[in-house]
Amino acid sequence: MEFFQQIILGIIQGIIEWIPISSEGFLLLVTSNFFGGVEIELFLRQALFLHLGTFFAALIYFRKEVKELINGAVNYKSSDPETKRTLKFLFIATIISGIFGLAILNFIGLIKITKIPLASASVNYLIGFLLIITGLLQLKASSAGFRKEYHLNNTDGIFLGFMQGLAVLPGLSRSGLTISSFLFRNIDETVALRLSFIMSLPIVLLANIALNFRDFVFIKSMFFGFLLSFIFGFLTIHLLMEFSKKVKFGYFAIFFGLLAILASVINVL
């Protein structure tokens, strides 16, 4: 890919990864309209590599939580119940996401790419409306989700794993799917936001190892795309987390929902 193209796509990936607008869908939209398009399998591999930039952004931003989880995994028997439940949740969700996502990738090769944007737009509409309804209910309710990390169970891991696996389809937002699913499971909004980003770390790393690193060829322009994805990802995740602390999560969910619906409209156009 050309140098300028990688810069543009890296910046887009860094900005959009954390909000309910599919980064893959938006990258595909930009690539198709401004850079002449690309074969879907090659595109997904390139988009996956750009995800490494936002992977390191999230890894550094949540370094304290990640360090605690790693220590908990190494000393699992002596870990506190909350850490054990979180680790078990991440393990189940990652396995389910990997298997389900891989099955979808194989299926993509059997259908026409033109079918994907329309289907994903419908799902994004649904996600958007669900987030708006959730936000309105939270604004009216005396309390929002009550479940914390120590409430996580196997059902949460399986359900969230499937939702995250769906996000392999260009046009589906991983953050939109996972955050709305956490809220559906009555997970506390702050926990939902944090876990949504943390659970992306293992699947992005494993997906790159499985699909990219075997045939990886270093290209200078790709490094700049990766670097800009990391820089903009780190800056925007910080802004998003700070924004979520300053407003009621009901308004935050409504804002997310409107973005998801807007993404659906753009995707169809």
mmCIF file of C-alpha atoms in Angstrom:
data_model
loop_
_atom_site.group_PDB
_atom_site.id
_atom_site.type_symbol
_atom_site.label_atom_id
_atom_site.label_comp_id
_atom_site.label_asym_id
_atom_site.label_seq_id
_atom_site.Cartn_x
_atom_site.Cartn_y
_atom_site.Cartn_z
ATOM 1 C CA MET A 1 0.000 0.000 0.000
ATOM 2 C CA GLU A 2 1.137 3.532 -0.729
ATOM 3 C CA PHE A 3 2.732 5.680 1.964
ATOM 4 C CA PHE A 4 -0.034 8.326 1.978
ATOM 5 C CA GLN A 5 -2.719 5.652 2.116
ATOM 6 C CA GLN A 6 -1.131 4.019 5.160
ATOM 7 C CA ILE A 7 -0.923 7.367 6.971
ATOM 8 C CA ILE A 8 -4.610 8.104 6.358
ATOM 9 C CA LEU A 9 -5.724 4.606 7.362
ATOM 10 C CA GLY A 10 -3.528 4.647 10.486
ATOM 11 C CA ILE A 11 -5.054 7.911 11.682
ATOM 12 C CA ILE A 12 -8.590 6.635 10.996
ATOM 13 C CA GLN A 13 -7.925 3.390 12.875
ATOM 14 C CA GLY A 14 -6.572 5.264 15.899
ATOM 15 C CA ILE A 15 -9.552 7.610 16.119
ATOM 16 C CA ILE A 16 -12.407 5.213 15.370
ATOM 17 C CA GLU A 17 -11.334 2.040 17.226
ATOM 18 C CA TRP A 18 -12.890 3.088 20.547
ATOM 19 C CA ILE A 19 -16.264 4.390 19.325
ATOM 20 C CA PRO A 20 -19.201 2.364 17.903
ATOM 21 C CA ILE A 21 -18.251 2.999 14.290
ATOM 22 C CA SER A 22 -16.594 -0.056 12.807
ATOM 23 C CA SER A 23 -12.965 0.778 12.094
ATOM 24 C CA GLU A 24 -12.793 -2.026 9.491
ATOM 25 C CA GLY A 25 -15.977 -0.771 7.853
ATOM 26 C CA PHE A 26 -14.717 2.797 7.720
ATOM 27 C CA LEU A 27 -11.289 1.713 6.480
ATOM 28 C CA LEU A 28 -12.970 -0.350 3.764
ATOM 29 C CA LEU A 29 -15.153 2.621 2.826
ATOM 30 C CA VAL A 30 -12.141 4.931 2.497
ATOM 31 C CA THR A 31 -10.047 2.331 0.657
ATOM 32 C CA SER A 32 -12.818 1.561 -1.841
ATOM 33 C CA ASN A 33 -13.672 5.187 -2.600
ATOM 34 C CA PHE A 34 -10.282 6.884 -2.507
ATOM 35 C CA PHE A 35 -7.617 4.221 -3.056
ATOM 36 C CA GLY A 36 -9.140 2.016 -5.723
ATOM 37 C CA GLY A 37 -10.273 -0.812 -3.469
ATOM 38 C CA VAL A 38 -8.481 -3.997 -2.451
ATOM 39 C CA GLU A 39 -9.164 -7.715 -2.260
ATOM 40 C CA ILE A 40 -11.220 -8.400 0.882
ATOM 41 C CA GLU A 41 -8.865 -11.026 2.354
ATOM 42 C CA LEU A 42 -5.840 -8.767 1.854
ATOM 43 C CA PHE A 43 -7.753 -5.810 3.249
ATOM 44 C CA LEU A 44 -8.700 -7.666 6.430
ATOM 45 C CA ARG A 45 -5.072 -8.694 6.996
ATOM 46 C CA GLN A 46 -3.913 -5.099 6.543
ATOM 47 C CA ALA A 47 -6.649 -3.768 8.829
ATOM 48 C CA LEU A 48 -5.664 -6.363 11.414
ATOM 49 C CA PHE A 49 -2.079 -5.110 11.329
ATOM 50 C CA LEU A 50 -3.278 -1.525 11.931
ATOM 51 C CA HIS A 51 -5.135 -2.871 14.973
ATOM 52 C CA LEU A 52 -1.738 -3.586 16.515
ATOM 53 C CA GLY A 53 -1.287 0.169 16.875
ATOM 54 C CA THR A 54 -4.446 0.544 18.945
ATOM 55 C CA PHE A 55 -3.537 -2.714 20.717
ATOM 56 C CA PHE A 56 -0.373 -1.111 22.124
ATOM 57 C CA ALA A 57 -2.311 2.093 22.892
ATOM 58 C CA ALA A 58 -4.791 0.147 25.035
ATOM 59 C CA LEU A 59 -2.011 -2.000 26.524
ATOM 60 C CA ILE A 60 -0.148 1.091 27.760
ATOM 61 C CA TYR A 61 -3.284 2.931 28.893
ATOM 62 C CA PHE A 62 -4.514 -0.081 30.912
ATOM 63 C CA ARG A 63 -1.021 -1.221 31.906
ATOM 64 C CA LYS A 64 -1.915 -1.326 35.610
ATOM 65 C CA GLU A 65 -4.934 -3.581 35.029
ATOM 66 C CA VAL A 66 -3.001 -5.752 32.571
ATOM 67 C CA LYS A 67 -0.109 -6.145 35.006
ATOM 68 C CA GLU A 68 -2.518 -7.225 37.759
ATOM 69 C CA LEU A 69 -4.125 -9.775 35.419
ATOM 70 C CA ILE A 70 -0.749 -11.191 34.365
ATOM 71 C CA ASN A 71 0.329 -11.483 38.008
ATOM 72 C CA GLY A 72 -3.003 -13.119 38.751
ATOM 73 C CA ALA A 73 -2.510 -15.647 35.955
ATOM 74 C CA VAL A 74 1.023 -16.504 37.118
ATOM 75 C CA ASN A 75 -0.129 -16.884 40.740
ATOM 76 C CA TYR A 76 -3.627 -18.099 39.944
ATOM 77 C CA LYS A 77 -4.175 -20.230 43.050
ATOM 78 C CA SER A 78 -3.431 -17.349 45.409
ATOM 79 C CA SER A 79 -5.289 -14.719 43.357
ATOM 80 C CA ASP A 80 -8.374 -12.983 44.707
ATOM 81 C CA PRO A 81 -11.804 -14.178 43.443
ATOM 82 C CA GLU A 82 -12.359 -11.039 41.340
ATOM 83 C CA THR A 83 -9.119 -11.546 39.395
ATOM 84 C CA LYS A 84 -9.891 -15.239 38.880
ATOM 85 C CA ARG A 85 -13.340 -14.460 37.495
ATOM 86 C CA THR A 86 -11.963 -11.766 35.190
ATOM 87 C CA LEU A 87 -9.230 -14.086 33.891
ATOM 88 C CA LYS A 88 -11.723 -16.893 33.321
ATOM 89 C CA PHE A 89 -14.058 -14.490 31.524
ATOM 90 C CA LEU A 90 -11.249 -13.239 29.242
ATOM 91 C CA PHE A 91 -10.105 -16.791 28.499
ATOM 92 C CA ILE A 92 -13.589 -17.986 27.496
ATOM 93 C CA ALA A 93 -14.398 -14.828 25.520
ATOM 94 C CA THR A 94 -11.093 -14.992 23.633
ATOM 95 C CA ILE A 95 -11.511 -18.674 22.696
ATOM 96 C CA ILE A 96 -15.096 -18.137 21.514
ATOM 97 C CA SER A 97 -14.141 -14.959 19.615
ATOM 98 C CA GLY A 98 -11.250 -16.713 17.896
ATOM 99 C CA ILE A 99 -13.241 -19.757 16.785
ATOM 100 C CA PHE A 100 -16.321 -17.789 15.742
ATOM 101 C CA GLY A 101 -14.314 -15.022 14.051
ATOM 102 C CA LEU A 102 -12.239 -17.542 12.092
ATOM 103 C CA ALA A 103 -15.407 -19.287 10.929
ATOM 104 C CA ILE A 104 -16.794 -15.960 9.704
ATOM 105 C CA LEU A 105 -13.553 -15.160 7.854
ATOM 106 C CA ASN A 106 -13.757 -18.504 6.064
ATOM 107 C CA PHE A 107 -17.394 -17.828 5.223
ATOM 108 C CA ILE A 108 -16.547 -14.410 3.790
ATOM 109 C CA GLY A 109 -14.584 -16.125 1.053
ATOM 110 C CA LEU A 110 -17.760 -17.897 -0.068
ATOM 111 C CA ILE A 111 -20.033 -14.834 -0.443
ATOM 112 C CA LYS A 112 -19.905 -11.578 -2.308
ATOM 113 C CA ILE A 113 -18.471 -8.620 -0.412
ATOM 114 C CA THR A 114 -21.402 -6.427 -1.533
ATOM 115 C CA LYS A 115 -23.692 -8.363 0.778
ATOM 116 C CA ILE A 116 -21.733 -7.452 3.900
ATOM 117 C CA PRO A 117 -22.300 -3.655 4.161
ATOM 118 C CA LEU A 118 -26.099 -3.997 3.950
ATOM 119 C CA ALA A 119 -26.234 -6.744 6.574
ATOM 120 C CA SER A 120 -23.824 -4.954 8.899
ATOM 121 C CA ALA A 121 -25.743 -1.686 8.508
ATOM 122 C CA SER A 122 -28.899 -3.412 9.785
ATOM 123 C CA VAL A 123 -27.030 -4.720 12.825
ATOM 124 C CA ASN A 124 -25.529 -1.276 13.487
ATOM 125 C CA TYR A 125 -29.003 0.263 13.355
ATOM 126 C CA LEU A 126 -30.111 -2.260 15.983
ATOM 127 C CA ILE A 127 -27.027 -1.607 18.137
ATOM 128 C CA GLY A 128 -27.590 2.140 17.860
ATOM 129 C CA PHE A 129 -31.233 1.969 18.903
ATOM 130 C CA LEU A 130 -30.449 -0.419 21.759
ATOM 131 C CA LEU A 131 -27.767 1.936 23.065
ATOM 132 C CA ILE A 132 -30.140 4.907 22.848
ATOM 133 C CA ILE A 133 -32.885 2.991 24.691
ATOM 134 C CA THR A 134 -30.342 1.843 27.288
ATOM 135 C CA GLY A 135 -29.171 5.419 27.763
ATOM 136 C CA LEU A 136 -32.726 6.726 28.200
ATOM 137 C CA LEU A 137 -33.540 3.994 30.711
ATOM 138 C CA GLN A 138 -30.375 4.711 32.686
ATOM 139 C CA LEU A 139 -31.199 8.416 32.837
ATOM 140 C CA LYS A 140 -34.637 7.596 34.253
ATOM 141 C CA ALA A 141 -33.566 4.782 36.556
ATOM 142 C CA SER A 142 -32.198 5.340 40.035
ATOM 143 C CA SER A 143 -29.362 2.930 39.294
ATOM 144 C CA ALA A 144 -27.756 1.409 36.221
ATOM 145 C CA GLY A 145 -26.001 -1.932 35.842
ATOM 146 C CA PHE A 146 -25.067 -3.418 39.208
ATOM 147 C CA ARG A 147 -22.761 -6.293 38.256
ATOM 148 C CA LYS A 148 -18.994 -5.903 38.781
ATOM 149 C CA GLU A 149 -15.988 -8.032 37.823
ATOM 150 C CA TYR A 150 -16.626 -10.483 40.650
ATOM 151 C CA HIS A 151 -20.097 -11.160 39.170
ATOM 152 C CA LEU A 152 -18.719 -12.343 35.810
ATOM 153 C CA ASN A 153 -19.655 -15.904 34.879
ATOM 154 C CA ASN A 154 -19.276 -18.420 32.043
ATOM 155 C CA THR A 155 -22.421 -17.181 30.297
ATOM 156 C CA ASP A 156 -20.948 -13.678 30.139
ATOM 157 C CA GLY A 157 -17.759 -15.044 28.574
ATOM 158 C CA ILE A 158 -19.615 -17.093 25.944
ATOM 159 C CA PHE A 159 -22.064 -14.301 25.067
ATOM 160 C CA LEU A 160 -19.409 -11.589 24.846
ATOM 161 C CA GLY A 161 -17.116 -13.929 22.917
ATOM 162 C CA PHE A 162 -19.735 -14.413 20.212
ATOM 163 C CA MET A 163 -20.438 -10.676 20.068
ATOM 164 C CA GLN A 164 -16.757 -9.826 19.717
ATOM 165 C CA GLY A 165 -16.321 -12.530 17.088
ATOM 166 C CA LEU A 166 -19.060 -10.936 14.979
ATOM 167 C CA ALA A 167 -16.970 -7.772 14.738
ATOM 168 C CA VAL A 168 -14.673 -9.453 12.211
ATOM 169 C CA LEU A 169 -17.272 -8.470 9.602
ATOM 170 C CA PRO A 170 -16.419 -5.110 8.007
ATOM 171 C CA GLY A 171 -19.087 -2.671 9.166
ATOM 172 C CA LEU A 172 -19.738 -4.157 12.612
ATOM 173 C CA SER A 173 -18.368 -2.207 15.540
ATOM 174 C CA ARG A 174 -16.496 -4.283 18.115
ATOM 175 C CA SER A 175 -16.814 -1.637 20.828
ATOM 176 C CA GLY A 176 -20.494 -1.063 20.018
ATOM 177 C CA LEU A 177 -21.255 -4.786 20.120
ATOM 178 C CA THR A 178 -19.334 -5.496 23.323
ATOM 179 C CA ILE A 179 -20.371 -2.408 25.309
ATOM 180 C CA SER A 180 -24.059 -2.858 24.461
ATOM 181 C CA SER A 181 -23.752 -6.581 25.312
ATOM 182 C CA PHE A 182 -22.164 -5.795 28.687
ATOM 183 C CA LEU A 183 -24.986 -3.362 29.450
ATOM 184 C CA PHE A 184 -27.527 -5.984 28.352
ATOM 185 C CA ARG A 185 -25.951 -8.321 30.907
ATOM 186 C CA ASN A 186 -26.412 -5.636 33.605
ATOM 187 C CA ILE A 187 -22.685 -4.996 33.941
ATOM 188 C CA ASP A 188 -21.791 -1.688 35.563
ATOM 189 C CA GLU A 189 -21.149 0.957 32.880
ATOM 190 C CA THR A 190 -17.603 1.780 34.040
ATOM 191 C CA VAL A 191 -16.702 -1.914 34.140
ATOM 192 C CA ALA A 192 -18.323 -2.409 30.716
ATOM 193 C CA LEU A 193 -16.239 0.310 29.099
ATOM 194 C CA ARG A 194 -12.973 -0.880 30.648
ATOM 195 C CA LEU A 195 -13.546 -4.585 29.959
ATOM 196 C CA SER A 196 -14.635 -3.891 26.385
ATOM 197 C CA PHE A 197 -11.207 -2.446 25.623
ATOM 198 C CA ILE A 198 -9.211 -4.943 27.698
ATOM 199 C CA MET A 199 -10.883 -7.971 26.102
ATOM 200 C CA SER A 200 -9.746 -6.737 22.677
ATOM 201 C CA LEU A 201 -6.069 -7.145 23.636
ATOM 202 C CA PRO A 202 -5.656 -10.951 23.535
ATOM 203 C CA ILE A 203 -7.795 -11.482 20.429
ATOM 204 C CA VAL A 204 -6.012 -8.778 18.394
ATOM 205 C CA LEU A 205 -2.592 -10.164 19.348
ATOM 206 C CA LEU A 206 -3.537 -13.781 18.668
ATOM 207 C CA ALA A 207 -5.257 -12.899 15.385
ATOM 208 C CA ASN A 208 -2.130 -11.135 14.121
ATOM 209 C CA ILE A 209 0.059 -14.062 15.148
ATOM 210 C CA ALA A 210 -2.263 -16.564 13.451
ATOM 211 C CA LEU A 211 -3.105 -14.646 10.275
ATOM 212 C CA ASN A 212 -0.359 -12.111 9.667
ATOM 213 C CA PHE A 213 3.019 -12.918 11.176
ATOM 214 C CA ARG A 214 3.530 -16.166 9.260
ATOM 215 C CA ASP A 215 3.631 -14.335 5.912
ATOM 216 C CA PHE A 216 4.650 -10.954 7.286
ATOM 217 C CA VAL A 217 6.725 -8.728 5.007
ATOM 218 C CA PHE A 218 7.996 -5.474 6.492
ATOM 219 C CA ILE A 219 7.115 -2.427 4.408
ATOM 220 C CA LYS A 220 8.243 1.008 5.575
ATOM 221 C CA SER A 221 4.905 2.679 4.804
ATOM 222 C CA MET A 222 3.068 0.082 6.930
ATOM 223 C CA PHE A 223 5.215 1.035 9.919
ATOM 224 C CA PHE A 224 4.031 4.659 9.679
ATOM 225 C CA GLY A 225 0.416 3.460 9.499
ATOM 226 C CA PHE A 226 1.003 1.366 12.620
ATOM 227 C CA LEU A 227 2.737 4.270 14.401
ATOM 228 C CA LEU A 228 -0.052 6.766 13.675
ATOM 229 C CA SER A 229 -2.656 4.207 14.697
ATOM 230 C CA PHE A 230 -0.856 3.903 18.047
ATOM 231 C CA ILE A 231 -0.449 7.679 18.603
ATOM 232 C CA PHE A 232 -4.011 8.635 17.700
ATOM 233 C CA GLY A 233 -5.363 5.558 19.489
ATOM 234 C CA PHE A 234 -3.608 6.481 22.724
ATOM 235 C CA LEU A 235 -4.802 10.088 22.557
ATOM 236 C CA THR A 236 -8.413 9.241 21.726
ATOM 237 C CA ILE A 237 -8.814 6.440 24.284
ATOM 238 C CA HIS A 238 -7.706 8.873 26.982
ATOM 239 C CA LEU A 239 -10.177 11.499 25.768
ATOM 240 C CA LEU A 240 -12.977 8.941 25.645
ATOM 241 C CA MET A 241 -12.326 7.609 29.157
ATOM 242 C CA GLU A 242 -12.169 11.124 30.566
ATOM 243 C CA PHE A 243 -15.360 12.071 28.726
ATOM 244 C CA SER A 244 -17.169 9.049 30.161
ATOM 245 C CA LYS A 245 -16.247 10.170 33.690
ATOM 246 C CA LYS A 246 -17.597 13.699 33.245
ATOM 247 C CA VAL A 247 -21.040 12.876 31.850
ATOM 248 C CA LYS A 248 -23.810 10.568 32.985
ATOM 249 C CA PHE A 249 -23.408 7.232 31.257
ATOM 250 C CA GLY A 250 -26.960 7.522 29.945
ATOM 251 C CA TYR A 251 -25.920 10.483 27.797
ATOM 252 C CA PHE A 252 -22.755 8.620 26.884
ATOM 253 C CA ALA A 253 -24.761 5.595 25.666
ATOM 254 C CA ILE A 254 -27.137 7.818 23.678
ATOM 255 C CA PHE A 255 -24.163 9.523 22.030
ATOM 256 C CA PHE A 256 -22.712 6.106 21.166
ATOM 257 C CA GLY A 257 -26.067 5.012 19.754
ATOM 258 C CA LEU A 258 -26.384 8.051 17.496
ATOM 259 C CA LEU A 259 -22.856 7.444 16.182
ATOM 260 C CA ALA A 260 -23.718 3.816 15.392
ATOM 261 C CA ILE A 261 -26.832 4.840 13.457
ATOM 262 C CA LEU A 262 -24.862 7.510 11.596
ATOM 263 C CA ALA A 263 -22.281 4.876 10.679
ATOM 264 C CA SER A 264 -25.081 2.671 9.297
ATOM 265 C CA VAL A 265 -26.345 5.477 7.083
ATOM 266 C CA ILE A 266 -22.847 6.218 5.780
ATOM 267 C CA ASN A 267 -22.194 2.516 5.234
ATOM 268 C CA VAL A 268 -25.305 2.108 3.070
ATOM 269 C CA LEU A 269 -24.594 5.263 1.058
#
